[in-house]
Amino acid sequence: MAESPILSSAEQTALIAQLQSETAALREELDETNQGVLALYAELDIQAEELRQASDLKSRFLSYMSHEFRTPLGSILSINSLLADELDGPLSPEQHKQVAFVSTAARELSDMVDDLLDLAKIEAGRITISPAWFDMFDLFSALRGMFRPIVDASAVDLIFEEPIGLPRLYTDDKKLAQILRNFISNSLKFTTRGEVRVSAQLEGADKVRFAVSDTGIGIAPELHGALFEDFSQVDSPLQKRLRGTGLGLSLCKRFAALLGGEVGLESTPGVGSTFFVIIPLAIALENVDET
């Protein structure tokens, strides 16, 4: 085995000096890197603050404009109701059609304003969850009554399957009703014939799955992922004739998350779609505290 050469004192001194020089260069390089990282963090903090301020301004703008729109819309709907009731005199059949058109347009605009206001409240963290015990029979009964005038005037059957054997829920029934209302309204818009069916069934031991199935136009698989995002709409000839903000399904997703659940979609083009929400039978206390 060869022995390691013994360095002279001068060589050792030179080697130590070289190592010290390399160490100093490495330390300097690390210091420069650390300064760059700190500068990057500072820049990211500035950008994050700017984004937060922009988001806050957007939420405040949406909230302010939504409230401002509500007052004249309320006036339009009130005056329209007086005209339809003929309190100021009889209307001709053509005038009744025109009044009905104004009412429909105003209610559509009112729905859009409500969607924008809900979005602003959620982004500002001002949505309140108010859970209580309630029976699913009561929920389905209220929804059935709400959509009866619309269904009576269409060729689509709205069917509510009786939630037999299902327990009572402890959650925010108003938020759950809003999710189902959006699902049902969406299905009725895109179903020209056939049926829209609303059902509920247990999902495991502690959750319930609400589903709204239709025989409508269906949705292509590549569109499923973005459908629950803000301002997303299905690109179809039927959609072009319908008005909306594209916020309905996005709000459903956000409300479901507030209730400790999730939303989903199963759909086949030309066959129909099923929108569903799965929530706990009893909302967790932390979900209530966070809001």
XYZ file of C-alpha atoms in Angstrom:
291
model
C 0.000 0.000 0.000
C 1.453 3.320 -1.135
C 2.085 5.916 1.543
C 0.538 9.396 1.228
C 3.155 12.002 0.335
C 4.115 14.303 3.163
C 3.506 17.942 2.302
C 6.113 20.463 3.158
C 5.290 23.375 5.421
C 5.113 25.730 2.448
C 2.783 23.365 0.563
C 0.540 23.004 3.611
C 0.377 26.764 3.961
C -0.513 27.132 0.285
C -3.220 24.430 0.545
C -4.743 26.061 3.629
C -4.751 29.429 1.887
C -6.441 27.865 -1.154
C -9.114 26.214 1.021
C -9.697 29.458 2.913
C -10.058 31.306 -0.395
C -12.564 28.741 -1.710
C -14.494 28.852 1.573
C -14.637 32.662 1.466
C -15.853 32.548 -2.148
C -18.500 29.960 -1.223
C -19.605 32.038 1.768
C -19.876 35.124 -0.432
C -21.911 33.171 -2.980
C -24.241 31.901 -0.236
C -24.652 35.431 1.129
C -25.612 36.679 -2.335
C -28.067 33.784 -2.711
C -29.618 34.518 0.687
C -29.995 38.176 -0.224
C -31.664 37.150 -3.490
C -34.033 34.826 -1.645
C -34.907 37.553 0.861
C -35.533 40.002 -1.966
C -37.730 37.428 -3.705
C -39.720 36.830 -0.505
C -40.174 40.578 -0.084
C -41.399 40.882 -3.677
C -43.789 37.947 -3.209
C -45.117 39.556 -0.021
C -45.756 42.790 -1.909
C -47.509 40.954 -4.730
C -49.589 38.916 -2.260
C -50.667 42.114 -0.506
C -51.545 43.724 -3.848
C -53.597 40.651 -4.799
C -55.333 40.710 -1.421
C -56.187 44.376 -1.854
C -57.424 43.765 -5.409
C -59.562 40.854 -4.222
C -60.943 42.961 -1.372
C -61.777 45.798 -3.762
C -63.489 43.371 -6.133
C -65.589 41.914 -3.307
C -66.525 45.381 -2.050
C -67.409 46.490 -5.580
C -69.592 43.415 -6.186
C -71.318 43.864 -2.848
C -71.912 47.593 -3.366
C -73.186 47.244 -6.932
C -75.405 44.299 -6.005
C -77.056 46.320 -3.242
C -77.451 49.313 -5.558
C -79.120 47.186 -8.235
C -81.570 45.650 -5.773
C -83.471 48.880 -5.073
C -84.502 49.729 -8.666
C -85.161 46.051 -9.381
C -87.522 45.891 -6.422
C -89.353 48.925 -7.760
C -89.659 47.406 -11.234
C -91.044 44.147 -9.842
C -93.513 45.969 -7.578
C -94.839 48.197 -10.375
C -94.997 45.209 -12.692
C -97.067 43.294 -10.125
C -99.513 46.221 -9.875
C -99.897 46.264 -13.659
C -100.402 42.492 -13.831
C -103.111 42.688 -11.133
C -104.849 45.414 -13.197
C -105.206 47.689 -10.185
C -104.935 50.743 -12.465
C -107.259 49.379 -15.113
C -107.661 46.375 -17.418
C -104.902 45.249 -19.778
C -105.254 43.772 -23.226
C -103.886 40.255 -23.921
C -100.889 41.787 -25.691
C -100.192 44.099 -22.737
C -100.331 41.096 -20.376
C -97.651 39.407 -22.528
C -95.478 42.511 -22.357
C -95.884 42.783 -18.579
C -94.995 39.079 -18.231
C -91.881 39.663 -20.353
C -90.793 42.563 -18.103
C -91.393 40.429 -15.007
C -89.345 37.528 -16.377
C -86.457 39.780 -17.402
C -86.461 41.590 -14.043
C -86.466 38.317 -12.090
C -83.601 36.971 -14.188
C -81.618 40.129 -13.466
C -82.544 39.851 -9.780
C -81.212 36.283 -9.709
C -77.942 37.459 -11.280
C -77.617 40.217 -8.669
C -78.240 37.698 -5.877
C -75.496 35.435 -7.276
C -73.008 38.315 -7.382
C -73.937 39.354 -3.844
C -73.485 35.796 -2.543
C -70.078 35.595 -4.246
C -69.018 38.882 -2.658
C -70.148 37.711 0.784
C -68.294 34.410 0.499
C -65.055 36.042 -0.656
C -65.326 38.596 2.149
C -65.932 35.808 4.691
C -69.329 37.234 5.661
C -71.468 34.158 4.958
C -73.099 32.867 8.147
C -73.934 29.191 8.688
C -77.035 28.655 10.835
C -77.563 24.917 11.395
C -80.756 23.406 12.780
C -82.528 20.054 12.818
C -84.994 19.556 9.955
C -86.798 16.846 8.009
C -86.029 16.163 4.348
C -89.753 15.801 3.637
C -90.174 19.473 4.540
C -87.230 20.477 2.358
C -88.576 18.617 -0.680
C -92.079 19.971 -0.091
C -90.811 23.573 -0.081
C -88.803 23.024 -3.272
C -91.757 21.349 -4.984
C -93.975 24.335 -4.221
C -91.320 26.786 -5.371
C -90.949 25.208 -8.826
C -94.619 24.299 -9.413
C -95.449 27.466 -11.457
C -92.426 26.878 -13.706
C -93.105 23.182 -14.231
C -96.811 23.720 -14.901
C -95.853 25.906 -17.861
C -93.318 23.458 -19.340
C -93.258 20.004 -20.928
C -90.830 18.643 -18.323
C -91.898 16.611 -15.297
C -90.259 17.545 -11.984
C -90.258 14.467 -9.746
C -89.283 14.391 -6.083
C -88.566 10.917 -4.749
C -89.893 10.621 -1.204
C -86.932 10.433 1.252
C -88.417 7.444 3.084
C -86.380 6.070 5.992
C -83.827 8.875 5.969
C -82.953 10.577 9.283
C -83.281 14.251 10.109
C -80.371 16.509 9.199
C -78.499 19.007 11.333
C -77.189 21.581 8.887
C -78.104 24.926 7.300
C -81.301 24.075 5.433
C -81.316 27.419 3.587
C -77.848 26.846 2.104
C -78.754 23.259 1.202
C -82.010 24.455 -0.393
C -80.052 27.035 -2.410
C -77.721 24.317 -3.726
C -80.638 22.093 -4.764
C -82.535 25.079 -6.162
C -79.580 25.903 -8.413
C -79.260 22.275 -9.512
C -82.987 22.008 -10.306
C -83.121 25.370 -12.087
C -80.062 24.431 -14.146
C -81.556 21.067 -15.122
C -84.894 22.603 -16.102
C -83.129 25.127 -18.334
C -81.290 22.441 -20.287
C -84.062 19.857 -20.457
C -86.601 20.425 -23.217
C -88.480 17.146 -22.725
C -88.555 14.256 -20.281
C -88.008 14.727 -16.559
C -85.933 16.201 -13.775
C -85.730 13.886 -10.771
C -84.653 14.894 -7.248
C -83.570 12.209 -4.783
C -81.735 11.679 -1.493
C -79.997 8.605 -0.113
C -77.514 7.729 2.599
C -73.838 7.785 1.650
C -72.063 5.579 4.144
C -73.042 5.858 7.798
C -72.831 9.616 8.349
C -73.485 11.379 5.036
C -76.369 11.960 2.653
C -76.244 12.336 -1.129
C -78.742 14.662 -2.808
C -78.969 14.226 -6.581
C -80.777 16.074 -9.360
C -80.947 13.992 -12.545
C -82.302 15.171 -15.886
C -82.872 13.947 -19.432
C -81.376 17.105 -20.927
C -78.648 17.842 -23.436
C -75.816 16.444 -21.308
C -72.314 17.843 -20.931
C -69.134 16.762 -22.715
C -66.529 15.089 -20.410
C -63.853 17.698 -21.156
C -66.103 20.414 -19.678
C -66.788 18.678 -16.359
C -63.663 19.941 -14.599
C -64.325 23.653 -15.162
C -68.093 23.606 -14.743
C -67.980 24.461 -11.020
C -65.589 27.383 -11.506
C -66.645 31.047 -11.371
C -68.381 32.385 -14.503
C -68.204 29.022 -16.267
C -70.971 28.150 -18.742
C -71.678 25.289 -21.132
C -71.005 26.236 -24.750
C -74.139 25.126 -26.584
C -76.815 26.641 -28.859
C -79.280 26.342 -25.959
C -76.944 28.243 -23.621
C -76.785 31.141 -26.071
C -80.550 31.642 -25.662
C -80.340 31.622 -21.875
C -79.013 34.342 -19.615
C -77.010 33.936 -16.444
C -73.842 34.873 -14.602
C -72.239 31.430 -14.725
C -71.970 31.589 -10.928
C -74.740 29.196 -9.918
C -72.707 25.972 -9.862
C -69.669 27.776 -8.456
C -71.779 28.989 -5.524
C -73.099 25.444 -5.050
C -69.515 24.234 -4.690
C -68.687 26.952 -2.166
C -71.846 26.426 -0.133
C -71.236 22.671 -0.066
C -67.723 23.273 1.282
C -69.162 25.522 4.022
C -71.490 22.659 4.967
C -68.555 20.240 5.128
C -69.426 18.510 1.863
C -68.688 18.398 -1.846
C -70.439 18.584 -5.210
C -70.057 16.450 -8.310
C -71.371 15.705 -11.771
C -72.125 12.680 -13.910
C -73.175 13.422 -17.481
C -73.422 11.957 -20.981
C -74.035 14.213 -24.005
C -77.459 13.592 -25.494
C -78.563 11.453 -22.535
C -78.656 13.745 -19.503
C -76.851 14.843 -16.369
C -76.844 14.195 -12.642
C -75.624 16.915 -10.305
C -75.111 15.846 -6.725
C -74.026 17.179 -3.354
C -72.792 15.025 -0.489
C -72.912 16.538 2.995
C -72.651 15.198 6.560
C -75.886 14.296 8.335
C -74.717 16.681 11.049
C -72.448 19.621 10.287
C -69.195 19.726 12.257
C -68.936 22.524 14.815
C -65.700 23.826 13.309
C -67.524 24.551 10.038
C -69.920 26.784 11.958
C -67.162 28.509 13.972
C -65.168 29.377 10.852
C -67.999 31.406 9.425
